[in-house]
PDB file of C-alpha atoms and ligand atoms in Angstrom:
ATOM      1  CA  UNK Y  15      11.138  70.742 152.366  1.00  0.00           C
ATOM      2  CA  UNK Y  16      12.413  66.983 152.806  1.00  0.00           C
ATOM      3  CA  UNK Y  17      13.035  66.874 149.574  1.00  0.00           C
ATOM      4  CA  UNK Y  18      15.325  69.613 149.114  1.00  0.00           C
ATOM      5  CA  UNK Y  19      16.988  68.803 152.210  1.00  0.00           C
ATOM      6  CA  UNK Y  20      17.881  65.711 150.502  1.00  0.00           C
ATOM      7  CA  UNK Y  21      19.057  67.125 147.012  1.00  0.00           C
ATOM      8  CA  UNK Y  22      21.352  70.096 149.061  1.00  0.00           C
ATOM      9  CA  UNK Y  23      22.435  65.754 150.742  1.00  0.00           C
ATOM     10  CA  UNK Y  24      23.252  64.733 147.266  1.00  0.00           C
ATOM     11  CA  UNK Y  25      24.956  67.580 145.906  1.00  0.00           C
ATOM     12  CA  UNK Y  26      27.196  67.829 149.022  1.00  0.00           C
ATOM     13  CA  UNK Y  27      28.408  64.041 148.113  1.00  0.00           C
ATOM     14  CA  UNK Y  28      28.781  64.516 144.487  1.00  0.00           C
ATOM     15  CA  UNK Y  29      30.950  67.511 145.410  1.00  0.00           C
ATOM     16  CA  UNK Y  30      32.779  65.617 147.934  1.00  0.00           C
ATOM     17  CA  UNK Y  31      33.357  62.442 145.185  1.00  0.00           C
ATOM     18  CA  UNK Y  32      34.866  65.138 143.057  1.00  0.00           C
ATOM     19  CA  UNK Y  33      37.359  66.859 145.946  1.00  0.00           C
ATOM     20  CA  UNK Y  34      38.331  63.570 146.624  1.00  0.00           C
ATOM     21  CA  UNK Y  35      39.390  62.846 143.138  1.00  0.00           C
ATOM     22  CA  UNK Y  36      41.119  65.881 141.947  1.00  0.00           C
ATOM     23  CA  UNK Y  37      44.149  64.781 143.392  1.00  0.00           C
ATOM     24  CA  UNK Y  38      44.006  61.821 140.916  1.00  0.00           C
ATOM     25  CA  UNK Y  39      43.017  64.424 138.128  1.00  0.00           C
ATOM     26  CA  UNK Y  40      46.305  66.271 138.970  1.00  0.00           C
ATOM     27  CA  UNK Y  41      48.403  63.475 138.208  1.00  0.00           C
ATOM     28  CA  UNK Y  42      47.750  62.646 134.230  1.00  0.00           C
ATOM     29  CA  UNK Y  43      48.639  59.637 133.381  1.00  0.00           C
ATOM     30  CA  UNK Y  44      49.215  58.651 136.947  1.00  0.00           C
ATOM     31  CA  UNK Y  45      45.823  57.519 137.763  1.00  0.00           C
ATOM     32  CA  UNK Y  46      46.353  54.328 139.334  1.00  0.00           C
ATOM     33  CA  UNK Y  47      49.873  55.262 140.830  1.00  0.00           C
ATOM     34  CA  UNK Y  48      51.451  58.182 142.659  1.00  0.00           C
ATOM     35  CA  UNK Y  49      53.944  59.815 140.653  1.00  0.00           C
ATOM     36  CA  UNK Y  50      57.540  58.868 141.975  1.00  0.00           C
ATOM     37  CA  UNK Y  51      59.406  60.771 144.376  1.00  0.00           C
ATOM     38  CA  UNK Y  52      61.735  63.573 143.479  1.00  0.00           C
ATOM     39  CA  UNK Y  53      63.288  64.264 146.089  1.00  0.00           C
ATOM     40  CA  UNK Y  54      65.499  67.547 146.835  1.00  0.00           C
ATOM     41  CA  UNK Y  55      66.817  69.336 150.245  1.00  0.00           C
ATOM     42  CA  UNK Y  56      66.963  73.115 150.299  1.00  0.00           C
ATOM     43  CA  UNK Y  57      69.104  74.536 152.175  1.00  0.00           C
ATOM     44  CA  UNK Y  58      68.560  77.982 153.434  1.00  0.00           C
ATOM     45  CA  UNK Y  59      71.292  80.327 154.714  1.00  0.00           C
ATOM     46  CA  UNK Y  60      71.336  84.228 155.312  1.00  0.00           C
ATOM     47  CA  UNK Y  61      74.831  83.834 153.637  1.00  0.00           C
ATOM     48  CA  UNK Y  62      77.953  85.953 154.266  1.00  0.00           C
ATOM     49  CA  UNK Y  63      79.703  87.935 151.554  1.00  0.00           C
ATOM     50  CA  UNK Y  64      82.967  87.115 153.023  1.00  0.00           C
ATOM     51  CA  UNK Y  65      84.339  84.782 150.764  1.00  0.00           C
ATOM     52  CA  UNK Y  66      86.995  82.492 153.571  1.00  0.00           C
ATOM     53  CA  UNK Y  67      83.502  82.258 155.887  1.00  0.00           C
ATOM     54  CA  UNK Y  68      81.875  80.895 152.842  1.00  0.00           C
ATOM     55  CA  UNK Y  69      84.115  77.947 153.050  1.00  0.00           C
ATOM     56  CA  UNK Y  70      81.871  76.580 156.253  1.00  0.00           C
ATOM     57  CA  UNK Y  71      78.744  75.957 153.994  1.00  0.00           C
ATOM     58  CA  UNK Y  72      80.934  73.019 152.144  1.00  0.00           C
ATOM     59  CA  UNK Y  73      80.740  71.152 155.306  1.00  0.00           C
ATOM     60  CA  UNK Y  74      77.353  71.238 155.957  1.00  0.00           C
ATOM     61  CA  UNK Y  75      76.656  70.339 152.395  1.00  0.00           C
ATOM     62  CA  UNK Y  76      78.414  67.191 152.460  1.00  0.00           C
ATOM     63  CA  UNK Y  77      77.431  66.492 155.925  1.00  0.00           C
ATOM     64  CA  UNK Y  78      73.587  66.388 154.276  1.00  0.00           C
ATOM     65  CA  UNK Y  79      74.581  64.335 150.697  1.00  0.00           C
ATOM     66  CA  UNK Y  80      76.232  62.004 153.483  1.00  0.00           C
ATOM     67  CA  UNK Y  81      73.117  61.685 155.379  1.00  0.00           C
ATOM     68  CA  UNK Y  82      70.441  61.690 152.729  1.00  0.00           C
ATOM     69  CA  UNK Y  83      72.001  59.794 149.734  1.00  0.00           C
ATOM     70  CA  UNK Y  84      70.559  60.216 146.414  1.00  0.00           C
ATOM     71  CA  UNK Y  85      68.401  63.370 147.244  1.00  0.00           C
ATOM     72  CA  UNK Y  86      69.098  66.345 145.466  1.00  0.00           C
ATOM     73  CA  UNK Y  87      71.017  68.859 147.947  1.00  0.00           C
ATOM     74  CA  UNK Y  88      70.579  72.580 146.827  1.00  0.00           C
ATOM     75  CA  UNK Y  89      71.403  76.041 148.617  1.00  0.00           C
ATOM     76  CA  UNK Y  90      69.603  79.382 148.726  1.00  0.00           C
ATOM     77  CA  UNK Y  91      69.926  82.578 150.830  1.00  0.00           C
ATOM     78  CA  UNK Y  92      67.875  84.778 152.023  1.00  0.00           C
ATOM     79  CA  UNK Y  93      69.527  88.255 152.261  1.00  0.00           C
ATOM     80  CA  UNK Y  94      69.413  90.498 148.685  1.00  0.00           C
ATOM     81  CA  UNK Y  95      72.087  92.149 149.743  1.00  0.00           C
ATOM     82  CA  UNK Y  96      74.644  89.623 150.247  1.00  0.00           C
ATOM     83  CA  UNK Y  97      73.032  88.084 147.127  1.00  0.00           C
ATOM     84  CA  UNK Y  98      73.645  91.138 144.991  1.00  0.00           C
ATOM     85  CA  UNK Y  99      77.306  91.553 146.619  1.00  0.00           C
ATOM     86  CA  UNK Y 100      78.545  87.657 146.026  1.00  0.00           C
ATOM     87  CA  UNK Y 101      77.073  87.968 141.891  1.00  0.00           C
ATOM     88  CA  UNK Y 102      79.163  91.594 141.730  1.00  0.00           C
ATOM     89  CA  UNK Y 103      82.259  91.056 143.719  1.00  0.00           C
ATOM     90  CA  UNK Y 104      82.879  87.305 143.268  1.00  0.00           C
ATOM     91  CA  UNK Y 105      80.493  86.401 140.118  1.00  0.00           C
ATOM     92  CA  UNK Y 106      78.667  83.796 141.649  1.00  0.00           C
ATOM     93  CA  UNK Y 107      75.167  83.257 141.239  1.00  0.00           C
ATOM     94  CA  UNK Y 108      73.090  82.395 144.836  1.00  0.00           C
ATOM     95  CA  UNK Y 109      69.374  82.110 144.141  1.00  0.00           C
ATOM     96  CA  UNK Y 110      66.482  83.646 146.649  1.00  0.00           C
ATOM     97  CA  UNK Y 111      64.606  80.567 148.101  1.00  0.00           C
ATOM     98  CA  UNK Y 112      61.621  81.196 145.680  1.00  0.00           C
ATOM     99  CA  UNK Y 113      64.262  81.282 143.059  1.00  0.00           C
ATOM    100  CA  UNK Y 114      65.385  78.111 144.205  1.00  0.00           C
ATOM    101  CA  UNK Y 115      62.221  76.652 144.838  1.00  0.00           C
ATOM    102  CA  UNK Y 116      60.647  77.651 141.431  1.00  0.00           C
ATOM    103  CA  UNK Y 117      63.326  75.765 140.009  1.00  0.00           C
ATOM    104  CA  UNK Y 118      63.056  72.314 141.466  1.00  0.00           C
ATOM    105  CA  UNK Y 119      59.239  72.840 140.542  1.00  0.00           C
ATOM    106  CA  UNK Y 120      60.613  73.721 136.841  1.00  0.00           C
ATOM    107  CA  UNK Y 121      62.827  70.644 137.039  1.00  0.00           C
ATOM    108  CA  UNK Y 122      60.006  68.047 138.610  1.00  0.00           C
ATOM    109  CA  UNK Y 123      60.843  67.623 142.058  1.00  0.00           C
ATOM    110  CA  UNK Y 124      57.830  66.571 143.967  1.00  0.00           C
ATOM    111  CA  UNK Y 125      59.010  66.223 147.305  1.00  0.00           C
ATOM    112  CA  UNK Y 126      61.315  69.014 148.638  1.00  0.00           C
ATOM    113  CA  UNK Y 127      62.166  69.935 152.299  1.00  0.00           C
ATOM    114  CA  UNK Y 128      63.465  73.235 153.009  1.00  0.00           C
ATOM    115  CA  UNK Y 129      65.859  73.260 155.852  1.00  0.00           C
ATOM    116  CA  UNK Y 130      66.500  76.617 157.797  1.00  0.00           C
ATOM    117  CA  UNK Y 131      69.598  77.013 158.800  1.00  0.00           C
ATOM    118  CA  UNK Y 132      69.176  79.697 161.020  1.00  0.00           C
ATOM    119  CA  UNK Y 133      69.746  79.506 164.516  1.00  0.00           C
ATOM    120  CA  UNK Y 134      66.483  80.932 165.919  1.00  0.00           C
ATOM    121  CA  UNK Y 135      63.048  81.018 164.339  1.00  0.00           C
ATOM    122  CA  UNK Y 136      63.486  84.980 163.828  1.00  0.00           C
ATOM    123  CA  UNK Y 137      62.244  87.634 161.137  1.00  0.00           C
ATOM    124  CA  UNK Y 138      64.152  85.628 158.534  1.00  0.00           C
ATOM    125  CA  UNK Y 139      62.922  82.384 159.233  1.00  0.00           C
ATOM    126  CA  UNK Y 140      59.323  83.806 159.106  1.00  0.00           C
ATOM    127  CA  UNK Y 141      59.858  85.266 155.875  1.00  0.00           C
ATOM    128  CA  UNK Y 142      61.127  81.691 154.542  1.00  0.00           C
ATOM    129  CA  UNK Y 143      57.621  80.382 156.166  1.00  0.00           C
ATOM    130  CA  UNK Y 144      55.476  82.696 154.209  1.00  0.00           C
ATOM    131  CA  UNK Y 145      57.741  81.679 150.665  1.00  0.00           C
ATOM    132  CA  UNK Y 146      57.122  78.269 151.306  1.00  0.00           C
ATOM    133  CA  UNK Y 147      53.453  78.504 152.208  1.00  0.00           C
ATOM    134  CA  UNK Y 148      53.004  80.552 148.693  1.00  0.00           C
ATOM    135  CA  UNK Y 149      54.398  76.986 147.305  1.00  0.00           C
ATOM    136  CA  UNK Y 150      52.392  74.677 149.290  1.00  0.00           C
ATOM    137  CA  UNK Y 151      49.380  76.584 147.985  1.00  0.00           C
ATOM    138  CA  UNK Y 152      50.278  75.725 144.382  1.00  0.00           C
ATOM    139  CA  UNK Y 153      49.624  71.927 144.939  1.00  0.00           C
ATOM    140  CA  UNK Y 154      49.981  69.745 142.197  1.00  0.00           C
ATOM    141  CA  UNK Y 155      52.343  67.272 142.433  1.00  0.00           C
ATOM    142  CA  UNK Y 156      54.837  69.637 144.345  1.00  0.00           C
ATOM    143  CA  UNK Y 157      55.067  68.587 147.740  1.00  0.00           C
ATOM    144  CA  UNK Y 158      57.153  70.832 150.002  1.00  0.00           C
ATOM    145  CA  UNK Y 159      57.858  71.191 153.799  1.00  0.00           C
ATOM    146  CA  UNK Y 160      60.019  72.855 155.980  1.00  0.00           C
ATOM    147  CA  UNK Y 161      62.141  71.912 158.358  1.00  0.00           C
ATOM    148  CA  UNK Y 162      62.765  74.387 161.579  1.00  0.00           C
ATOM    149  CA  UNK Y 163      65.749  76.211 162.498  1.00  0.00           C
ATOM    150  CA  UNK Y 164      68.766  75.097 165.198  1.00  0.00           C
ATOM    151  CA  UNK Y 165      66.935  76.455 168.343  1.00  0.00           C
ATOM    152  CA  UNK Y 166      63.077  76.235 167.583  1.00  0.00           C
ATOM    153  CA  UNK Y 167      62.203  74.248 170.959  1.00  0.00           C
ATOM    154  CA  UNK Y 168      63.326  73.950 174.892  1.00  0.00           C
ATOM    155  CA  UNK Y 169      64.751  70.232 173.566  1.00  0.00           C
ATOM    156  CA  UNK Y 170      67.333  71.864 171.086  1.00  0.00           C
ATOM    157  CA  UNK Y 171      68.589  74.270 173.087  1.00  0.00           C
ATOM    158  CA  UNK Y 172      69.131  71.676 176.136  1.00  0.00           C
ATOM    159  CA  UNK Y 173      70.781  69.835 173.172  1.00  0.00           C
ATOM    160  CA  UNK Y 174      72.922  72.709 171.777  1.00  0.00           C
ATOM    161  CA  UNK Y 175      73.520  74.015 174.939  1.00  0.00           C
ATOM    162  CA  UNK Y 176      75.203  70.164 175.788  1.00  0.00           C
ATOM    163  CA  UNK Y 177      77.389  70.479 172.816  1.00  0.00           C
ATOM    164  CA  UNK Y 178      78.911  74.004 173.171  1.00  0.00           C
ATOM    165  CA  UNK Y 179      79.699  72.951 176.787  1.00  0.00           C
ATOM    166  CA  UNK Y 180      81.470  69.874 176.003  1.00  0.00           C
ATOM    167  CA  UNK Y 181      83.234  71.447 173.349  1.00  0.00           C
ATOM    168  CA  UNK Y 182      84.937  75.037 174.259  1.00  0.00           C
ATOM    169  CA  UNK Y 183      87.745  76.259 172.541  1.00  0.00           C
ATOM    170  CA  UNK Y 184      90.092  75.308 175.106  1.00  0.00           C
ATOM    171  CA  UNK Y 185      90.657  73.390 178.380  1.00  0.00           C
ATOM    172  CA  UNK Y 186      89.405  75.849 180.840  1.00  0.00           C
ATOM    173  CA  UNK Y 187      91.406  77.244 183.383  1.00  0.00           C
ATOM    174  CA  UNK Y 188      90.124  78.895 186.746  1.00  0.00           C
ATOM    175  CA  UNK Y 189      89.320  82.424 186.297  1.00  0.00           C
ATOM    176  CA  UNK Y 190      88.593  81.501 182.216  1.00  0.00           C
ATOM    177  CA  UNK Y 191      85.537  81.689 180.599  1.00  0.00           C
ATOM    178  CA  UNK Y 192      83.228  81.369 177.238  1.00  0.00           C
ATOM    179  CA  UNK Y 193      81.502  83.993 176.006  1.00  0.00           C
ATOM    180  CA  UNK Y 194      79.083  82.918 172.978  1.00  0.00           C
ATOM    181  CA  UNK Y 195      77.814  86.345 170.770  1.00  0.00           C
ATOM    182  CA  UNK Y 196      74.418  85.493 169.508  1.00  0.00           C
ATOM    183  CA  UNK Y 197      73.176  87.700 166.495  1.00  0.00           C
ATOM    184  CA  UNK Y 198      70.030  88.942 168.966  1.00  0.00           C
ATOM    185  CA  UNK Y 199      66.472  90.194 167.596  1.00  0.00           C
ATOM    186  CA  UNK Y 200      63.976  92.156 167.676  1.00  0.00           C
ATOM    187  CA  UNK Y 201      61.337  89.213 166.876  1.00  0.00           C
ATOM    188  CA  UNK Y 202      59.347  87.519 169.766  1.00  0.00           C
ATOM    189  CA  UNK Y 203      62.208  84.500 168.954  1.00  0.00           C
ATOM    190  CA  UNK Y 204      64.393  86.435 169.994  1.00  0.00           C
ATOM    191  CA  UNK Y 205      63.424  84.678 174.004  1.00  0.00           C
ATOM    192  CA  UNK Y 206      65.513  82.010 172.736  1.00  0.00           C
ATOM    193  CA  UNK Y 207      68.752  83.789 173.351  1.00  0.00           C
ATOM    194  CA  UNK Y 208      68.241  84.652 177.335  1.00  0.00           C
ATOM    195  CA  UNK Y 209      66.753  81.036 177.457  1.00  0.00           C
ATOM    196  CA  UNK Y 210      69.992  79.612 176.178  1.00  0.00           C
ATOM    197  CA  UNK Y 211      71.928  81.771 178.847  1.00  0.00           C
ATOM    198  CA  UNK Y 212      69.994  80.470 181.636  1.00  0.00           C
ATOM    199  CA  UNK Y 213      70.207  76.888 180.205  1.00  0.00           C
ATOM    200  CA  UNK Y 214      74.495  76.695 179.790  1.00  0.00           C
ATOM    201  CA  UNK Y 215      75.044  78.126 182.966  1.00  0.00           C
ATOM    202  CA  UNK Y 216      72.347  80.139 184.774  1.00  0.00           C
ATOM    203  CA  UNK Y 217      74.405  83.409 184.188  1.00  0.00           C
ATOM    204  CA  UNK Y 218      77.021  81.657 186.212  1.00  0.00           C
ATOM    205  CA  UNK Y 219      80.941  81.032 184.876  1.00  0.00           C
ATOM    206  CA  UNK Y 220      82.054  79.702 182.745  1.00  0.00           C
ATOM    207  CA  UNK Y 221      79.566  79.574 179.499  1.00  0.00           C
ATOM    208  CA  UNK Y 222      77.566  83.186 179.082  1.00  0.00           C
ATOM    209  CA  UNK Y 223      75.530  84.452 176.269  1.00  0.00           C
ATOM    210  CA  UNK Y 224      74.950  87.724 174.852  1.00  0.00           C
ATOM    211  CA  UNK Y 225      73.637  89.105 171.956  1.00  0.00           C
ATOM    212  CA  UNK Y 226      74.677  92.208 169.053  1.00  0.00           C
ATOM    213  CA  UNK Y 227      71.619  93.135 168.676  1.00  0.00           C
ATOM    214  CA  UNK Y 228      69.146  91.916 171.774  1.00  0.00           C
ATOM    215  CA  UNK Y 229      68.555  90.502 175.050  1.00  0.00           C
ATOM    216  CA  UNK Y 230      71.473  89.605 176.983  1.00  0.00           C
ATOM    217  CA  UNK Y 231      73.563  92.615 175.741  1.00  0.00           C
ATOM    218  CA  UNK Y 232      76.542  92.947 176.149  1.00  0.00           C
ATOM    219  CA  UNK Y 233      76.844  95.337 178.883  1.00  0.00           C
ATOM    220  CA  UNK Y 234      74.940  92.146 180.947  1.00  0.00           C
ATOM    221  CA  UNK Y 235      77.603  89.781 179.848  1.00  0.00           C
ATOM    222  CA  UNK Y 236      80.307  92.031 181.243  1.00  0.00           C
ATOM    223  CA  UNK Y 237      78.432  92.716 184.572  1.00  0.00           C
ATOM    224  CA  UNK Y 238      78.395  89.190 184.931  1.00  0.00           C
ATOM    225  CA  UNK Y 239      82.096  88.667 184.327  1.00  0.00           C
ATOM    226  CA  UNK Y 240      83.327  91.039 186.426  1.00  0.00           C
ATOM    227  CA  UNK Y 241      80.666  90.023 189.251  1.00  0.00           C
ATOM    228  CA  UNK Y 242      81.988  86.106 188.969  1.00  0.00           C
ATOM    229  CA  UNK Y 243      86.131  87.725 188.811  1.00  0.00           C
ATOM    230  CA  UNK Y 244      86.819  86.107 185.047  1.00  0.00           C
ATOM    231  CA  UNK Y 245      89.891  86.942 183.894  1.00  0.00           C
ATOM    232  CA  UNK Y 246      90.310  86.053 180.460  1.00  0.00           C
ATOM    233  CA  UNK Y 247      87.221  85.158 178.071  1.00  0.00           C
ATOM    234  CA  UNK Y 248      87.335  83.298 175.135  1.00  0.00           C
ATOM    235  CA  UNK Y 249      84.962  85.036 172.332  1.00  0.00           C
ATOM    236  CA  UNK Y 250      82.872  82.272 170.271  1.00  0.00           C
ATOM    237  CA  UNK Y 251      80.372  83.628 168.003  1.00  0.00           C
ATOM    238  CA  UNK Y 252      76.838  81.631 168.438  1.00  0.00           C
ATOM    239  CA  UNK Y 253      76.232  82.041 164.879  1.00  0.00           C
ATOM    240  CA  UNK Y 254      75.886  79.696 161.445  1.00  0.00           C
ATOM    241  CA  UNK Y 255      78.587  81.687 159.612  1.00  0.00           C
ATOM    242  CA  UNK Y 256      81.712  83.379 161.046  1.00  0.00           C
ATOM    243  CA  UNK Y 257      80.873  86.774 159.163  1.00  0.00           C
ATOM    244  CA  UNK Y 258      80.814  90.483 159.288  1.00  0.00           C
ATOM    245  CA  UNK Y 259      79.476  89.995 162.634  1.00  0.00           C
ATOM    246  CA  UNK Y 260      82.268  87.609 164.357  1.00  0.00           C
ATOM    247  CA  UNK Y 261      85.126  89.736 162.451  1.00  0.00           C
ATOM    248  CA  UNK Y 262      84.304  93.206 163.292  1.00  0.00           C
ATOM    249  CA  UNK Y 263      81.546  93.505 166.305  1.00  0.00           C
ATOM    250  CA  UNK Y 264      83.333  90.756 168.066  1.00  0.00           C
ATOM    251  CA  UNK Y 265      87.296  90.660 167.355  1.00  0.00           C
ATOM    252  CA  UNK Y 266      87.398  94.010 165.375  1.00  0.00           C
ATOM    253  CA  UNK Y 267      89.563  96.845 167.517  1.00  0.00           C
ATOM    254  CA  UNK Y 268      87.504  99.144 167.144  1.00  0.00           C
ATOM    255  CA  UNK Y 269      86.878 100.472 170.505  1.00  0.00           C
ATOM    256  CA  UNK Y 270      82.928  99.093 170.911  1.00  0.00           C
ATOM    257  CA  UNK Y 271      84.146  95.695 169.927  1.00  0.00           C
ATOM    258  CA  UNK Y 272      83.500  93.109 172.143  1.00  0.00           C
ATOM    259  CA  UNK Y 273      86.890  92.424 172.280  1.00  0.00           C
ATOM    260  CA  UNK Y 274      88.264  96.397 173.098  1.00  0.00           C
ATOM    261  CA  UNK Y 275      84.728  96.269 175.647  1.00  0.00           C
ATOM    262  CA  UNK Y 276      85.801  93.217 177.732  1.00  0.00           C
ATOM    263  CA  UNK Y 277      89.099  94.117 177.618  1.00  0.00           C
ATOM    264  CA  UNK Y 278      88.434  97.635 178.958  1.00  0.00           C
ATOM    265  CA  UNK Y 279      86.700  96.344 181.937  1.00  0.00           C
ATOM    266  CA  UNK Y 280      90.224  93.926 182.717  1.00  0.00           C
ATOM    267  CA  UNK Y 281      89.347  91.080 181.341  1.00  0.00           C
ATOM    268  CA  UNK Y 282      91.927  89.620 178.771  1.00  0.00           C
ATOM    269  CA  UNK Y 283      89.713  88.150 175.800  1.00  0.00           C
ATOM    270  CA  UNK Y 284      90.514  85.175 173.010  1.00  0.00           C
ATOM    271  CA  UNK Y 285      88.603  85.299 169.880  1.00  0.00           C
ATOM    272  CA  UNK Y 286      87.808  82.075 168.114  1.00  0.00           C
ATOM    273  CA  UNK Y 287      86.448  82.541 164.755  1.00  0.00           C
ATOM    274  CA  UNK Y 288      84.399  79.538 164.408  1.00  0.00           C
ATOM    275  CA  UNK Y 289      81.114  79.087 163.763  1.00  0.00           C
ATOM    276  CA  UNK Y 290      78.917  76.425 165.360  1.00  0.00           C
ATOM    277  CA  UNK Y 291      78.490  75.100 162.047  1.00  0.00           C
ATOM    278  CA  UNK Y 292      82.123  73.810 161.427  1.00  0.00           C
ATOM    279  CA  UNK Y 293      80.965  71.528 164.889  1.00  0.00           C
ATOM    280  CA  UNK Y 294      79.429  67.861 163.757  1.00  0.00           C
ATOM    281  CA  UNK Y 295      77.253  67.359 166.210  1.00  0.00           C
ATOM    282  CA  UNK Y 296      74.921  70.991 165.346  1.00  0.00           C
ATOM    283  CA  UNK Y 297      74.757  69.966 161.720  1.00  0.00           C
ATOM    284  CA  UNK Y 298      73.518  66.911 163.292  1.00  0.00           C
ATOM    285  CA  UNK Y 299      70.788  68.721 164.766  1.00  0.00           C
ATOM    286  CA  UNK Y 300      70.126  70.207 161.220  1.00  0.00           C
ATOM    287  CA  UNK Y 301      70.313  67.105 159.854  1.00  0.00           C
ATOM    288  CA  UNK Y 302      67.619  66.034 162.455  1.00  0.00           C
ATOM    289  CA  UNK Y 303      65.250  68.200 161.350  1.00  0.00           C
ATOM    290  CA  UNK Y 304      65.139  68.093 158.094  1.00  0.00           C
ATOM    291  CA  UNK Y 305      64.490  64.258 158.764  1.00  0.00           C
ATOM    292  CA  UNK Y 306      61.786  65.132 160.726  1.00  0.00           C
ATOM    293  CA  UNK Y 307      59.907  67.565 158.249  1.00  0.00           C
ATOM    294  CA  UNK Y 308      60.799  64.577 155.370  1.00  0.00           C
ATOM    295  CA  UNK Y 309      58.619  62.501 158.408  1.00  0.00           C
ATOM    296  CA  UNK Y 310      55.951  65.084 158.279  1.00  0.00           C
ATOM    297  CA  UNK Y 311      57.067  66.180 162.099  1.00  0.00           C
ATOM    298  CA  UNK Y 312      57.148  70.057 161.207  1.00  0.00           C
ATOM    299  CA  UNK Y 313      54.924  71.734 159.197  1.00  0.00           C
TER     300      UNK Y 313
HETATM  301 CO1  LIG S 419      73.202  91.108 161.422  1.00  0.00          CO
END
C-alpha cells in the first residue's frame, strides 16, 4: 500500500519535471535563452466599405507606430461582408483576424496584442475573443493577448464620457444640445450604452445618448429633448467609423432618419460626421489598452 502510494509520489514528479520543461523543448535551439521578442499590434476594426470613412483608420494607425515604435502595426476586420465588398469594389485586400493572425505566426512574431477597436465589448468583440483563444491554445513560441475595447469598464466610460463633453462640435448655446448615436446591441454589453447616458448627463441637457439598434432608442432621446425644450441638436455619431450608419440612419432624409425624426418633433438638428476616432484623446484610450494587455493587464 505505502509503497505504491509512493511510486503514484514519484511518477507525479517525474511528470511534473517534464511539464515544466516542455516549454524549453518548444524552443530548439533556445535552451538556455528565450527566443527574442517579435513584437506586432493587431488592430481590429468592423471596417466600413465607404471608402472617404476609411480615411479615419490612417490616424489611428499612426497614432499607434507613434506610441509603440518599432512594433509591427497591422489591421484586420471583422465583418465578411465589408471584407468581400472593399476586395470587389475597391480591390483591396483586408484580412479576417485569423487571417491576420495566422500570418504573423507564419512570419515569427512571438508576441502579438490584438487591440479591439470596438466601442463596447459586444457580439463582435466576443467573436474576436474566441479567435484569439483558438491561438493562445496553439502555444509554442506564439504569445498573443488581447487588449479590450473603448468602453469595457465604469473607468472608461467616466473617461470617454469626460472627453466627448469637453469636446462638442460647437460652443453650446442655450436651448442647444448633443445628441451622440451609439450603434446599440442586442448583447448583455449592450448596458454600456444607457450607462454612458446616465454618466454625460443623467438624461439631462445638453449631452444624450441613444442607440440604432438598442437601449436608449431613439424615441427616448426625443422624449427627453422635447421634455428639457432643446431647440436645435447637434447629431454626433458615438461610433469608431463614420459609416453607413452616421450617413444614412443619422443624416440621411429619409423620413426615419434621425435627422427627419428630431426635426419632426421641432427640433432643428446639425449633423457632424465625425467619428470619435478622428478625437486624440479616445485613441489614447486605445492606445492605453493595448499597453495594458502588452503588461499582461487583460487577458
Ligand atoms: Co450596424
Amino acid at each position: 500500500m505505502q509503497a505504491v502510494r509512493i511510486r503514484s509520489l514519484l511518477l507525479t514528479l517525474i511528470l511534473a519535471l517534464i511539464i515544466g520543461a516542455m516549454p524549453a523543448l518548444a524552443h530548439p535551439g533556445h535552451d538556455t535563452k528565450p527566443p527574442e521578442a517579435k513584437k506586432a499590434i493587431l488592430l481590429v476594426s468592423f471596417g466600413t466599405s465607404m471608402p472617404k470613412a476609411q480615411a479615419v483608420f490612417d490616424g489611428v494607425d499612426a497614432a499607434f507606430k507613434n506610441a509603440f515604435p518599432g512594433v509591427e502595426i497591422r489591421w484586420a476586420f471583422t465583418s465578411k461582408t465589408v471584407r468581400r465588398i472593399v476586395a470587389e469594389k475597391q480591390g483591396k485586400t483586408w484580412l479576417s483576424p485569423a487571417e491576420a493572425l495566422a500570418a504573423l505566426k507564419d512570419q515569427g512574431y512571438n508576441k502579438v496584442i490584438v487591440q479591439s477597436l470596438h466601442v463596447i465589448p459586444g457580439a463582435e468583440f466576443h467573436d474576436l475573443v474566441a479567435t484569439v483563444e483558438g491561438f493562445k491554445v496553439m502555444g509554442g513560441c506564439f504569445m498573443v493577448r488581447l487588449g479590450m475595447p473603448l468602453c469595457s469598464t465604469t473607468g472608461d466610460l467616466k473617461a470617454v464620457a469626460a472627453i466627448l463633453k469637453k469636446s462638442p462640435p460647437a460652443k453650446l448655446a442655450k436651448g442647444e444640445a448633443v445628441v451622440f448615436m451609439g450603434h446599440g446591441t442586442h448583447h448583455p454589453a449592450g448596458v454600456a450604452y444607457p450607462a454612458m447616458a446616465y454618466i454625460l448627463g443623467r438624461g439631462h441637457a445638453p449631452f444624450y445618448m441613444g442607440t440604432v439598434e438598442g437601449y436608449p432608442s431613439l424615441d427616448d432621446v426625443v422624449a427627453l429633448l422635447k421634455a428639457a425644450k432643446v431647440k436645435k441638436a447637434y447629431l454626433v455619431p458615438f461610433m469608431t467609423v463614420a459609416g453607413d450608419h452616421a450617413t444614412n440612419d443619422m443624416a440621411g432624409d429619409e423620413p426615419d432618419s434621425w435627422k427627419s425624426v428630431i426635426n419632426k418633433a421641432g427640433i432643428k438638428t446639425k449633423c457632424v460626421l465625425e467619428p470619435i476616432t478622428t478625437n486624440p484623446e479616445i485613441i489614447a484610450i486605445y492606445v492605453g489598452h493595448a499597453k495594458a494587455a502588452l503588461q499582461g493587464g487583460h487577458h
